[in-house]
Amino acid sequence: MTDHVTCVPSGVGGWGLRCGAMTDRPDLEFPDGFLWGAATAAYQIEGAVHEGGRGGTVWDAFSHTEGKVANGDTGDVACDHYHRVEQDIDLMVDLGLRAYRFSIAWSRVMPDGRGRVNEEGIAWYGRLVELLLEHDIVPCPTLFHWDLPLGLEEIGGFRNRDTPSWFADYAALMADRLGDRVEMWSTFNEPWCYAYLGHASGVHAPGLRDDKAAVTVAHHELLAHGLAVQAMRAERSGLRLGIVINPSPVEREGSPDADEDEMRRIDAIHNRWWFDATLEGRYPADLLDDLGPLAEAIQPGDNDEIHQPLDWMGINYYFDLLVRGVRPDDTERLRNYPTVVRTADADRRAVHTDMGWPITPDGFTRLLVRLRDEYPGLPPLYITENGCAFDDPVVDGACHDPRRIEYLDLHLRALHAAIEQGVDVRGYFQWSLMDNFEWALGYDKRFGLYHVDFDTLERTPRDSADWYRDVIAANGISDPR
Ligand code: FCB
């Protein structure tokens, strides 16, 4: 039986903190040069959706459609990062961040997604990069974090087989304009989510409910990734290119009725698909059997286009998937992984974050070790997202968030354990620098090291910000246990 560590509410006050004051030398030290960062994404923080020549995106359209986002929230203003970028860089400096992962809104630099270039948008990201570099913070942009230009959605979005080449044009443009100052790039963020949440369950933009479309989009995203890597390399040498995946261990513990075949299917869709394709140039045979329309989308030569050498890979980890009694015919659950998770053994995983996600740090170690064991071609890894939503209020200018500190502490320990077992992980980006627009769940789900008051837009450091500053300064965590 696997031994999941969970955060157990302890006595009065709820949470027993396992981390203490930092000493000069941490008990668990990370490798020299470990890249400590925080992450955000354009639509979740920028706001200013009608400014600077930005074109519309699927998320503008989706969030303005009644009933799609909690409370009718939209990203129109978000954290107003577009206007407050200098202040937000001060927050990063205050944390001592060594790296910042952000995404570029495709429609800010190419308002229609193809053709016309918007110099004002390029200049805005150029300035962000300059400011980061002035403060010795490594810029790590992602080219696609779900905000597809509306102009492309109108002609089929990623269902259209031409979109991968338009994406490659955009990627080459960015390599040309920013590649002199930015080395580390990722093409896609969590392509599974955009394909499935956006096109099968429809809970994300563009909001379709069409299984075949989801499968086609997934394939075209991978194709776009491969074409973009080639286009960027043709444009400029010396770039370090990667892709960000959100794999999950698929667990059966406490689920004796979990169907073996269903677990295999979930593992294929969430995990093997993305790693087999990008690292080995093939799709899992069982996935092709399971998903009929996938074979229809694949054309000769696609696998080779997708299979490009990568300098690194990004792993986003929040929780594992506990499959419990999923019926083979229950495809609805496969469409939307939070639905799968809701089948988790509630007793064993008594504590959930505000997202309803269980807290499963052991799965993090297992996942990383498994990737290392199963993929000989695995490049160095970066943890590009990890974090939790807990809504602790600001009281008298302070925001105490012991549950976030405990979550992060547990996951850094789990990460350290994987590194000790020889997994090559070079950095960790906490999600997120500040509270932001959490997609279909709006502003209520708060992931930030900084609390954001969405009326005044004031940022207030949480205790976790102080804690993370200490972790970065010490390059590790102390273990008072
Ligand atoms: C990830 C997304 C990120 C954020 C976190 C909580 O799936 O990449 O934008 O929403 O979840």
Tab-separated table of C-alpha atoms and ligand atoms in Angstrom:
chain	number	residue	atom	x	y	z
A	1	MET	CA	0.000	0.000	0.000
A	2	THR	CA	1.257	3.439	-0.799
A	3	ASP	CA	1.656	5.814	2.061
A	4	HIS	CA	0.120	9.121	1.097
A	5	VAL	CA	1.083	12.055	3.230
A	6	THR	CA	-1.820	14.333	3.800
A	7	CYS	CA	-2.077	17.582	5.663
A	8	VAL	CA	-3.943	16.702	8.791
A	9	PRO	CA	-5.791	19.399	10.644
A	10	SER	CA	-4.194	19.522	14.040
A	11	GLY	CA	-5.918	20.590	17.205
A	12	VAL	CA	-6.750	24.188	17.919
A	13	GLY	CA	-6.144	26.534	15.032
A	14	GLY	CA	-6.538	23.832	12.443
A	15	TRP	CA	-3.154	23.283	10.916
A	16	GLY	CA	0.028	21.975	12.427
A	17	LEU	CA	2.931	23.627	10.715
A	18	ARG	CA	5.834	21.399	10.015
A	19	CYS	CA	8.245	24.122	9.068
A	20	GLY	CA	10.059	26.326	11.484
A	21	ALA	CA	12.263	29.366	11.400
A	22	MET	CA	14.983	29.178	8.829
A	23	THR	CA	18.507	28.583	9.887
A	24	ASP	CA	21.481	29.669	7.778
A	25	ARG	CA	21.918	26.218	6.417
A	26	PRO	CA	18.727	24.391	5.549
A	27	ASP	CA	18.230	20.777	6.484
A	28	LEU	CA	16.998	19.933	3.031
A	29	GLU	CA	19.205	21.734	0.575
A	30	PHE	CA	18.436	21.953	-3.141
A	31	PRO	CA	21.127	21.637	-5.824
A	32	ASP	CA	23.383	24.627	-6.475
A	33	GLY	CA	21.872	27.069	-8.914
A	34	PHE	CA	18.351	25.715	-8.373
A	35	LEU	CA	16.006	28.171	-10.073
A	36	TRP	CA	13.399	29.455	-7.631
A	37	GLY	CA	10.501	31.237	-9.259
A	38	ALA	CA	6.821	32.040	-9.315
A	39	ALA	CA	4.354	31.791	-12.184
A	40	THR	CA	1.402	33.655	-13.658
A	41	ALA	CA	-0.429	33.740	-16.998
A	42	ALA	CA	-1.467	36.653	-19.196
A	43	TYR	CA	-5.257	36.426	-19.100
A	44	GLN	CA	-5.224	35.710	-15.389
A	45	ILE	CA	-3.356	38.889	-14.392
A	46	GLU	CA	-2.922	41.465	-17.152
A	47	GLY	CA	-6.342	43.080	-17.581
A	48	ALA	CA	-6.269	46.002	-20.064
A	49	VAL	CA	-7.999	43.810	-22.585
A	50	HIS	CA	-8.871	46.700	-24.870
A	51	GLU	CA	-5.564	48.508	-24.588
A	52	GLY	CA	-2.275	48.558	-26.421
A	53	GLY	CA	-3.773	47.191	-29.622
A	54	ARG	CA	-4.606	43.805	-28.088
A	55	GLY	CA	-7.014	41.621	-30.054
A	56	GLY	CA	-9.798	39.623	-28.414
A	57	THR	CA	-9.312	36.054	-27.203
A	58	VAL	CA	-11.475	33.029	-26.586
A	59	TRP	CA	-11.339	33.830	-22.890
A	60	ASP	CA	-12.716	37.352	-23.417
A	61	ALA	CA	-15.634	35.864	-25.315
A	62	PHE	CA	-16.161	32.997	-22.877
A	63	SER	CA	-16.015	35.063	-19.706
A	64	HIS	CA	-18.502	37.520	-21.174
A	65	THR	CA	-20.959	34.730	-21.916
A	66	GLU	CA	-23.510	34.492	-19.148
A	67	GLY	CA	-23.161	31.535	-16.860
A	68	LYS	CA	-19.688	30.470	-17.927
A	69	VAL	CA	-17.582	31.955	-15.123
A	70	ALA	CA	-18.430	32.059	-11.424
A	71	ASN	CA	-19.968	35.357	-10.310
A	72	GLY	CA	-19.827	36.604	-13.903
A	73	ASP	CA	-16.145	37.439	-13.352
A	74	THR	CA	-14.019	38.361	-16.355
A	75	GLY	CA	-10.346	39.097	-16.955
A	76	ASP	CA	-11.108	42.660	-18.121
A	77	VAL	CA	-9.173	44.156	-15.225
A	78	ALA	CA	-7.805	41.089	-13.423
A	79	CYS	CA	-4.795	42.245	-11.349
A	80	ASP	CA	-4.251	45.183	-13.699
A	81	HIS	CA	-0.723	43.909	-14.094
A	82	TYR	CA	-0.528	45.612	-17.484
A	83	HIS	CA	-0.427	48.975	-15.713
A	84	ARG	CA	1.233	47.842	-12.499
A	85	VAL	CA	4.097	45.859	-13.911
A	86	GLU	CA	6.775	47.862	-12.096
A	87	GLN	CA	5.068	47.463	-8.753
A	88	ASP	CA	4.687	43.739	-9.396
A	89	ILE	CA	8.350	43.394	-10.199
A	90	ASP	CA	9.046	44.975	-6.828
A	91	LEU	CA	7.041	42.127	-5.291
A	92	MET	CA	9.263	39.634	-7.092
A	93	VAL	CA	12.394	41.450	-5.986
A	94	ASP	CA	11.110	41.455	-2.447
A	95	LEU	CA	10.743	37.667	-2.584
A	96	GLY	CA	14.216	37.294	-4.028
A	97	LEU	CA	12.821	35.426	-7.053
A	98	ARG	CA	15.487	34.131	-9.400
A	99	ALA	CA	12.997	33.493	-12.229
A	100	TYR	CA	9.529	34.549	-13.311
A	101	ARG	CA	7.267	32.437	-15.492
A	102	PHE	CA	4.657	34.450	-17.362
A	103	SER	CA	2.752	33.965	-20.579
A	104	ILE	CA	2.590	36.115	-23.662
A	105	ALA	CA	-0.879	36.925	-24.921
A	106	TRP	CA	-0.675	35.947	-28.580
A	107	SER	CA	-3.343	38.553	-29.395
A	108	ARG	CA	-1.263	41.382	-27.892
A	109	VAL	CA	1.515	40.773	-30.370
A	110	MET	CA	-0.587	39.494	-33.289
A	111	PRO	CA	-4.105	40.822	-32.714
A	112	ASP	CA	-5.714	38.423	-35.194
A	113	GLY	CA	-3.388	35.528	-34.447
A	114	ARG	CA	-1.766	35.745	-37.873
A	115	GLY	CA	-0.523	38.402	-40.212
A	116	ARG	CA	-0.458	41.850	-38.666
A	117	VAL	CA	2.098	42.419	-35.896
A	118	ASN	CA	1.287	44.824	-33.062
A	119	GLU	CA	4.492	46.629	-32.155
A	120	GLU	CA	2.953	48.096	-29.019
A	121	GLY	CA	2.333	44.624	-27.646
A	122	ILE	CA	5.849	43.503	-28.441
A	123	ALA	CA	7.191	46.621	-26.754
A	124	TRP	CA	5.179	45.895	-23.608
A	125	TYR	CA	6.669	42.403	-23.242
A	126	GLY	CA	10.086	43.789	-24.166
A	127	ARG	CA	9.827	46.188	-21.276
A	128	LEU	CA	8.718	43.435	-18.893
A	129	VAL	CA	11.769	41.428	-19.925
A	130	GLU	CA	14.086	44.426	-19.487
A	131	LEU	CA	12.738	45.088	-16.011
A	132	LEU	CA	13.214	41.463	-15.016
A	133	LEU	CA	16.754	41.381	-16.318
A	134	GLU	CA	17.597	44.617	-14.508
A	135	HIS	CA	16.723	42.761	-11.322
A	136	ASP	CA	18.521	39.540	-12.234
A	137	ILE	CA	15.254	37.657	-12.595
A	138	VAL	CA	15.304	35.101	-15.406
A	139	PRO	CA	12.320	35.630	-17.761
A	140	CYS	CA	10.570	32.359	-18.674
A	141	PRO	CA	7.720	33.063	-21.085
A	142	THR	CA	5.092	30.583	-22.213
A	143	LEU	CA	3.718	31.183	-25.684
A	144	PHE	CA	0.280	29.645	-25.197
A	145	HIS	CA	-1.538	29.646	-21.902
A	146	TRP	CA	-5.034	29.132	-23.344
A	147	ASP	CA	-5.893	32.657	-24.590
A	148	LEU	CA	-6.266	31.871	-28.285
A	149	PRO	CA	-6.866	34.952	-30.468
A	150	LEU	CA	-10.535	35.180	-31.331
A	151	GLY	CA	-9.686	35.719	-34.992
A	152	LEU	CA	-8.300	32.195	-35.089
A	153	GLU	CA	-11.179	30.688	-33.137
A	154	GLU	CA	-13.514	32.104	-35.759
A	155	ILE	CA	-11.821	29.914	-38.331
A	156	GLY	CA	-11.782	26.784	-36.203
A	157	GLY	CA	-9.125	27.528	-33.578
A	158	PHE	CA	-6.916	24.534	-32.916
A	159	ARG	CA	-9.429	22.325	-34.692
A	160	ASN	CA	-8.124	23.879	-37.862
A	161	ARG	CA	-5.007	22.152	-39.154
A	162	ASP	CA	-3.556	25.471	-40.295
A	163	THR	CA	-3.411	26.873	-36.773
A	164	PRO	CA	-0.202	24.987	-35.883
A	165	SER	CA	1.675	26.839	-38.639
A	166	TRP	CA	0.254	30.180	-37.530
A	167	PHE	CA	1.418	29.333	-34.044
A	168	ALA	CA	4.879	28.578	-35.412
A	169	ASP	CA	4.920	32.000	-37.151
A	170	TYR	CA	4.046	33.663	-33.859
A	171	ALA	CA	6.718	31.646	-32.036
A	172	ALA	CA	9.333	32.646	-34.616
A	173	LEU	CA	8.301	36.279	-34.256
A	174	MET	CA	8.841	36.141	-30.514
A	175	ALA	CA	12.174	34.353	-30.896
A	176	ASP	CA	13.231	37.095	-33.289
A	177	ARG	CA	12.063	40.015	-31.129
A	178	LEU	CA	12.822	38.789	-27.618
A	179	GLY	CA	15.241	35.932	-28.169
A	180	ASP	CA	18.256	38.204	-27.731
A	181	ARG	CA	17.224	38.660	-24.096
A	182	VAL	CA	15.119	35.586	-23.349
A	183	GLU	CA	16.673	32.147	-23.435
A	184	MET	CA	14.158	29.874	-21.707
A	185	TRP	CA	10.837	29.440	-23.513
A	186	SER	CA	7.949	27.051	-23.334
A	187	THR	CA	5.557	26.522	-26.188
A	188	PHE	CA	2.366	25.279	-24.508
A	189	ASN	CA	0.956	25.239	-21.021
A	190	GLU	CA	-1.009	22.085	-20.198
A	191	PRO	CA	-2.241	21.180	-23.681
A	192	TRP	CA	-4.538	18.530	-22.191
A	193	CYS	CA	-6.512	21.222	-20.369
A	194	TYR	CA	-7.001	23.406	-23.413
A	195	ALA	CA	-8.099	20.411	-25.483
A	196	TYR	CA	-10.351	18.667	-22.994
A	197	LEU	CA	-11.641	21.356	-20.644
A	198	GLY	CA	-12.085	23.671	-23.605
A	199	HIS	CA	-13.589	21.254	-26.124
A	200	ALA	CA	-14.955	18.153	-24.359
A	201	SER	CA	-16.349	19.180	-20.973
A	202	GLY	CA	-16.644	22.771	-22.178
A	203	VAL	CA	-15.964	24.258	-18.757
A	204	HIS	CA	-13.174	26.394	-20.231
A	205	ALA	CA	-13.002	28.530	-23.361
A	206	PRO	CA	-13.956	28.092	-26.116
A	207	GLY	CA	-16.622	26.016	-24.355
A	208	LEU	CA	-17.341	23.217	-26.820
A	209	ARG	CA	-18.692	19.816	-25.868
A	210	ASP	CA	-17.384	17.675	-28.651
A	211	ASP	CA	-15.085	14.731	-27.912
A	212	LYS	CA	-13.813	14.536	-31.447
A	213	ALA	CA	-12.870	18.219	-31.411
A	214	ALA	CA	-10.941	17.721	-28.162
A	215	VAL	CA	-8.881	14.930	-29.638
A	216	THR	CA	-8.160	16.913	-32.808
A	217	VAL	CA	-7.166	19.974	-30.792
A	218	ALA	CA	-4.809	17.897	-28.652
A	219	HIS	CA	-3.062	16.571	-31.737
A	220	HIS	CA	-2.845	20.006	-33.339
A	221	GLU	CA	-1.415	21.494	-30.149
A	222	LEU	CA	1.347	18.908	-30.202
A	223	LEU	CA	1.943	19.558	-33.872
A	224	ALA	CA	2.059	23.293	-33.172
A	225	HIS	CA	4.581	22.658	-30.410
A	226	GLY	CA	6.865	20.725	-32.760
A	227	LEU	CA	6.572	23.269	-35.574
A	228	ALA	CA	7.210	26.135	-33.152
A	229	VAL	CA	10.349	24.506	-31.775
A	230	GLN	CA	11.678	24.135	-35.310
A	231	ALA	CA	10.704	27.677	-36.289
A	232	MET	CA	12.304	29.195	-33.196
A	233	ARG	CA	15.521	27.265	-33.709
A	234	ALA	CA	15.606	28.357	-37.343
A	235	GLU	CA	15.185	31.952	-36.200
A	236	ARG	CA	17.840	31.964	-33.506
A	237	SER	CA	20.361	29.631	-31.909
A	238	GLY	CA	20.974	29.268	-28.203
A	239	LEU	CA	17.340	29.226	-27.080
A	240	ARG	CA	16.342	26.689	-24.443
A	241	LEU	CA	12.982	25.309	-25.479
A	242	GLY	CA	10.482	23.198	-23.605
A	243	ILE	CA	6.793	22.404	-23.097
A	244	VAL	CA	4.740	22.385	-19.897
A	245	ILE	CA	2.654	19.278	-19.178
A	246	ASN	CA	0.364	18.506	-16.244
A	247	PRO	CA	0.766	14.783	-15.676
A	248	SER	CA	-0.782	13.022	-12.717
A	249	PRO	CA	-0.096	9.714	-11.081
A	250	VAL	CA	-3.196	7.556	-11.381
A	251	GLU	CA	-3.758	5.838	-8.064
A	252	ARG	CA	-6.060	3.051	-6.953
A	253	GLU	CA	-5.300	2.915	-3.266
A	254	GLY	CA	-8.459	2.568	-1.247
A	255	SER	CA	-10.329	1.866	-4.469
A	256	PRO	CA	-10.510	-1.869	-4.781
A	257	ASP	CA	-13.296	-1.496	-7.321
A	258	ALA	CA	-11.217	0.718	-9.600
A	259	ASP	CA	-11.364	-0.738	-13.038
A	260	GLU	CA	-7.932	-1.678	-14.341
A	261	ASP	CA	-8.795	-0.771	-17.878
A	262	GLU	CA	-10.199	2.589	-16.880
A	263	MET	CA	-7.018	3.385	-15.002
A	264	ARG	CA	-5.008	2.554	-18.090
A	265	ARG	CA	-7.190	4.848	-20.199
A	266	ILE	CA	-6.849	7.737	-17.787
A	267	ASP	CA	-3.095	7.218	-17.601
A	268	ALA	CA	-2.874	7.219	-21.402
A	269	ILE	CA	-4.853	10.428	-21.768
A	270	HIS	CA	-3.249	12.360	-18.928
A	271	ASN	CA	0.289	11.111	-19.042
A	272	ARG	CA	1.652	8.829	-21.726
A	273	TRP	CA	0.105	10.738	-24.640
A	274	TRP	CA	2.194	13.854	-24.054
A	275	PHE	CA	5.499	12.272	-23.083
A	276	ASP	CA	5.418	9.507	-25.693
A	277	ALA	CA	4.660	12.035	-28.429
A	278	THR	CA	7.175	14.732	-27.528
A	279	LEU	CA	9.994	12.492	-26.315
A	280	GLU	CA	9.560	9.345	-28.392
A	281	GLY	CA	7.757	10.466	-31.530
A	282	ARG	CA	4.781	8.135	-31.227
A	283	TYR	CA	1.374	7.924	-29.648
A	284	PRO	CA	0.634	5.073	-27.242
A	285	ALA	CA	-0.960	2.208	-29.188
A	286	ASP	CA	-3.713	1.779	-26.613
A	287	LEU	CA	-4.573	5.489	-26.814
A	288	LEU	CA	-4.982	5.184	-30.574
A	289	ASP	CA	-7.248	2.195	-30.014
A	290	ASP	CA	-9.304	4.065	-27.423
A	291	LEU	CA	-9.677	7.319	-29.339
A	292	GLY	CA	-10.860	6.598	-32.856
A	293	PRO	CA	-10.874	10.215	-34.098
A	294	LEU	CA	-7.251	10.619	-33.087
A	295	ALA	CA	-6.009	8.438	-35.923
A	296	GLU	CA	-8.099	10.523	-38.342
A	297	ALA	CA	-6.321	13.699	-37.240
A	298	ILE	CA	-2.825	12.306	-37.674
A	299	GLN	CA	-1.205	12.732	-41.076
A	300	PRO	CA	1.967	11.081	-42.326
A	301	GLY	CA	5.042	12.765	-40.902
A	302	ASP	CA	3.250	14.378	-37.945
A	303	ASN	CA	5.004	12.249	-35.357
A	304	ASP	CA	8.392	13.402	-36.601
A	305	GLU	CA	7.321	17.041	-36.612
A	306	ILE	CA	6.198	16.711	-32.990
A	307	HIS	CA	9.275	14.807	-31.852
A	308	GLN	CA	11.853	17.595	-31.553
A	309	PRO	CA	14.799	17.626	-29.180
A	310	LEU	CA	13.866	19.569	-26.043
A	311	ASP	CA	16.173	21.398	-23.674
A	312	TRP	CA	13.836	21.015	-20.724
A	313	MET	CA	10.311	20.052	-19.760
A	314	GLY	CA	7.950	21.741	-17.357
A	315	ILE	CA	5.825	19.757	-14.933
A	316	ASN	CA	2.762	21.282	-13.279
A	317	TYR	CA	1.700	19.274	-10.265
A	318	TYR	CA	-1.251	19.871	-7.967
A	319	PHE	CA	-2.634	16.451	-6.979
A	320	ASP	CA	-2.841	12.829	-8.054
A	321	LEU	CA	-5.870	11.140	-9.543
A	322	LEU	CA	-7.481	8.549	-7.368
A	323	VAL	CA	-9.735	6.404	-9.489
A	324	ARG	CA	-12.518	4.835	-7.558
A	325	GLY	CA	-15.156	2.734	-9.094
A	326	VAL	CA	-15.114	4.463	-12.451
A	327	ARG	CA	-17.360	2.590	-14.822
A	328	PRO	CA	-15.885	1.754	-18.208
A	329	ASP	CA	-18.730	3.536	-19.944
A	330	ASP	CA	-18.476	6.654	-17.823
A	331	THR	CA	-16.816	8.874	-20.381
A	332	GLU	CA	-18.116	12.025	-18.740
A	333	ARG	CA	-15.610	11.581	-15.965
A	334	LEU	CA	-12.782	11.297	-18.425
A	335	ARG	CA	-13.677	14.622	-19.926
A	336	ASN	CA	-12.976	16.643	-16.853
A	337	TYR	CA	-10.380	15.584	-14.392
A	338	PRO	CA	-11.745	17.448	-11.374
A	339	THR	CA	-14.742	15.179	-11.842
A	340	VAL	CA	-12.494	12.176	-11.669
A	341	VAL	CA	-10.914	13.576	-8.567
A	342	ARG	CA	-14.228	14.057	-6.902
A	343	THR	CA	-14.454	10.312	-6.835
A	344	ALA	CA	-11.459	10.282	-4.488
A	345	ASP	CA	-11.712	8.486	-1.207
A	346	ALA	CA	-13.040	11.310	0.878
A	347	ASP	CA	-12.150	9.710	4.188
A	348	ARG	CA	-8.521	9.163	3.447
A	349	ARG	CA	-8.139	12.561	1.892
A	350	ALA	CA	-10.099	14.545	4.382
A	351	VAL	CA	-8.355	17.810	3.607
A	352	HIS	CA	-8.937	19.537	0.304
A	353	THR	CA	-7.893	22.916	-0.951
A	354	ASP	CA	-10.505	25.484	-1.922
A	355	MET	CA	-10.420	23.947	-5.409
A	356	GLY	CA	-11.698	20.703	-3.926
A	357	TRP	CA	-8.357	19.147	-4.788
A	358	PRO	CA	-6.829	16.595	-2.444
A	359	ILE	CA	-3.361	17.137	-1.025
A	360	THR	CA	-1.117	14.353	-2.252
A	361	PRO	CA	2.573	15.236	-2.100
A	362	ASP	CA	3.736	11.611	-2.233
A	363	GLY	CA	2.257	11.376	-5.703
A	364	PHE	CA	4.623	14.176	-6.711
A	365	THR	CA	7.694	12.097	-5.855
A	366	ARG	CA	6.249	9.002	-7.520
A	367	LEU	CA	5.381	10.913	-10.664
A	368	LEU	CA	8.854	12.381	-11.091
A	369	VAL	CA	10.600	9.084	-10.428
A	370	ARG	CA	8.298	7.333	-12.866
A	371	LEU	CA	9.000	9.845	-15.647
A	372	ARG	CA	12.719	9.401	-15.102
A	373	ASP	CA	12.386	5.604	-15.138
A	374	GLU	CA	10.098	5.348	-18.161
A	375	TYR	CA	11.559	8.001	-20.442
A	376	PRO	CA	15.281	7.632	-21.110
A	377	GLY	CA	15.110	10.774	-23.272
A	378	LEU	CA	13.645	12.911	-20.489
A	379	PRO	CA	15.385	16.308	-20.510
A	380	PRO	CA	16.037	18.255	-17.290
A	381	LEU	CA	12.774	19.103	-15.542
A	382	TYR	CA	11.470	22.283	-14.025
A	383	ILE	CA	8.417	22.324	-11.809
A	384	THR	CA	6.578	25.087	-13.606
A	385	GLU	CA	3.526	25.174	-11.300
A	386	ASN	CA	2.667	23.943	-7.842
A	387	GLY	CA	0.491	25.611	-5.262
A	388	CYS	CA	-2.917	25.711	-3.622
A	389	ALA	CA	-5.997	27.877	-3.198
A	390	PHE	CA	-6.895	28.895	0.318
A	391	ASP	CA	-8.838	32.026	1.075
A	392	ASP	CA	-7.272	33.482	4.186
A	393	PRO	CA	-8.358	37.075	4.685
A	394	VAL	CA	-6.250	40.151	5.286
A	395	VAL	CA	-6.702	41.302	8.868
A	396	ASP	CA	-4.985	44.468	10.054
A	397	GLY	CA	-2.680	44.415	7.055
A	398	ALA	CA	-1.541	40.827	7.611
A	399	CYS	CA	-2.568	37.605	5.944
A	400	HIS	CA	-1.800	34.406	7.800
A	401	ASP	CA	-1.960	31.386	5.533
A	402	PRO	CA	-0.531	28.398	7.399
A	403	ARG	CA	-2.309	25.926	5.133
A	404	ARG	CA	-0.496	27.279	2.063
A	405	ILE	CA	2.844	27.140	3.841
A	406	GLU	CA	2.182	23.575	4.844
A	407	TYR	CA	1.132	22.603	1.329
A	408	LEU	CA	4.244	24.146	-0.194
A	409	ASP	CA	6.471	22.683	2.489
A	410	LEU	CA	5.110	19.177	1.885
A	411	HIS	CA	5.534	19.474	-1.860
A	412	LEU	CA	9.067	20.819	-1.637
A	413	ARG	CA	9.942	17.876	0.595
A	414	ALA	CA	8.411	15.528	-1.965
A	415	LEU	CA	10.363	17.244	-4.723
A	416	HIS	CA	13.557	17.012	-2.732
A	417	ALA	CA	12.964	13.299	-2.262
A	418	ALA	CA	12.719	12.870	-6.036
A	419	ILE	CA	15.929	14.828	-6.575
A	420	GLU	CA	17.633	12.623	-3.990
A	421	GLN	CA	16.504	9.620	-6.008
A	422	GLY	CA	18.352	11.075	-8.962
A	423	VAL	CA	15.631	12.917	-10.877
A	424	ASP	CA	17.169	15.920	-12.636
A	425	VAL	CA	14.967	18.821	-11.524
A	426	ARG	CA	16.511	22.251	-11.993
A	427	GLY	CA	13.903	24.645	-10.670
A	428	TYR	CA	10.541	25.243	-9.029
A	429	PHE	CA	7.909	27.892	-9.807
A	430	GLN	CA	5.227	28.458	-7.224
A	431	TRP	CA	1.718	29.105	-8.554
A	432	SER	CA	1.069	31.918	-8.163
A	433	LEU	CA	2.830	35.169	-7.471
A	434	MET	CA	-0.514	36.772	-6.635
A	435	ASP	CA	-4.213	35.949	-6.507
A	436	ASN	CA	-5.704	36.120	-9.980
A	437	PHE	CA	-8.507	35.143	-12.332
A	438	GLU	CA	-8.828	31.419	-11.787
A	439	TRP	CA	-10.497	30.701	-15.117
A	440	ALA	CA	-14.072	29.392	-14.819
A	441	LEU	CA	-13.921	29.762	-11.043
A	442	GLY	CA	-13.273	33.495	-11.182
A	443	TYR	CA	-11.592	35.465	-8.399
A	444	ASP	CA	-12.708	33.406	-5.421
A	445	LYS	CA	-9.975	30.802	-5.691
A	446	ARG	CA	-6.855	32.408	-4.317
A	447	PHE	CA	-3.469	30.886	-5.079
A	448	GLY	CA	-1.229	33.886	-4.420
A	449	LEU	CA	1.794	34.453	-2.267
A	450	TYR	CA	0.334	37.956	-2.400
A	451	HIS	CA	-3.291	38.577	-1.557
A	452	VAL	CA	-5.019	40.861	-4.070
A	453	ASP	CA	-7.994	42.979	-3.081
A	454	PHE	CA	-9.949	42.954	-6.339
A	455	ASP	CA	-11.765	46.197	-5.416
A	456	THR	CA	-8.703	48.309	-4.715
A	457	LEU	CA	-6.153	46.056	-6.476
A	458	GLU	CA	-3.921	46.380	-3.442
A	459	ARG	CA	-1.384	43.582	-3.008
A	460	THR	CA	-0.620	42.307	0.510
A	461	PRO	CA	2.068	39.731	1.238
A	462	ARG	CA	0.827	36.572	2.878
A	463	ASP	CA	2.915	34.773	5.477
A	464	SER	CA	3.752	32.309	2.711
A	465	ALA	CA	5.569	35.110	0.861
A	466	ASP	CA	7.864	35.566	3.861
A	467	TRP	CA	8.285	31.820	4.126
A	468	TYR	CA	9.139	31.468	0.427
A	469	ARG	CA	11.655	34.324	0.644
A	470	ASP	CA	13.454	32.338	3.348
A	471	VAL	CA	13.358	29.155	1.278
A	472	ILE	CA	14.899	30.941	-1.686
A	473	ALA	CA	17.547	32.668	0.412
A	474	ALA	CA	18.523	29.392	2.087
A	475	ASN	CA	18.137	27.338	-1.118
A	476	GLY	CA	16.155	24.817	0.878
A	477	ILE	CA	13.876	24.112	3.794
A	478	SER	CA	14.570	23.438	7.398
A	479	ASP	CA	13.172	20.479	9.200
A	480	PRO	CA	12.377	21.146	12.807
A	481	ARG	CA	10.773	17.739	13.256
B	1	FCB	C1	-3.237	25.204	-13.866
B	1	FCB	C2	-3.148	26.384	-14.827
B	1	FCB	C3	-2.968	27.712	-14.155
B	1	FCB	C4	-3.797	27.826	-12.888
B	1	FCB	C5	-3.576	26.615	-12.000
B	1	FCB	C6	-4.320	26.680	-10.690
B	1	FCB	O1	-3.912	24.153	-14.469
B	1	FCB	O2	-2.076	26.193	-15.716
B	1	FCB	O3	-3.264	28.727	-15.065
B	1	FCB	O4	-5.114	28.015	-13.199
B	1	FCB	O5	-3.936	25.448	-12.696
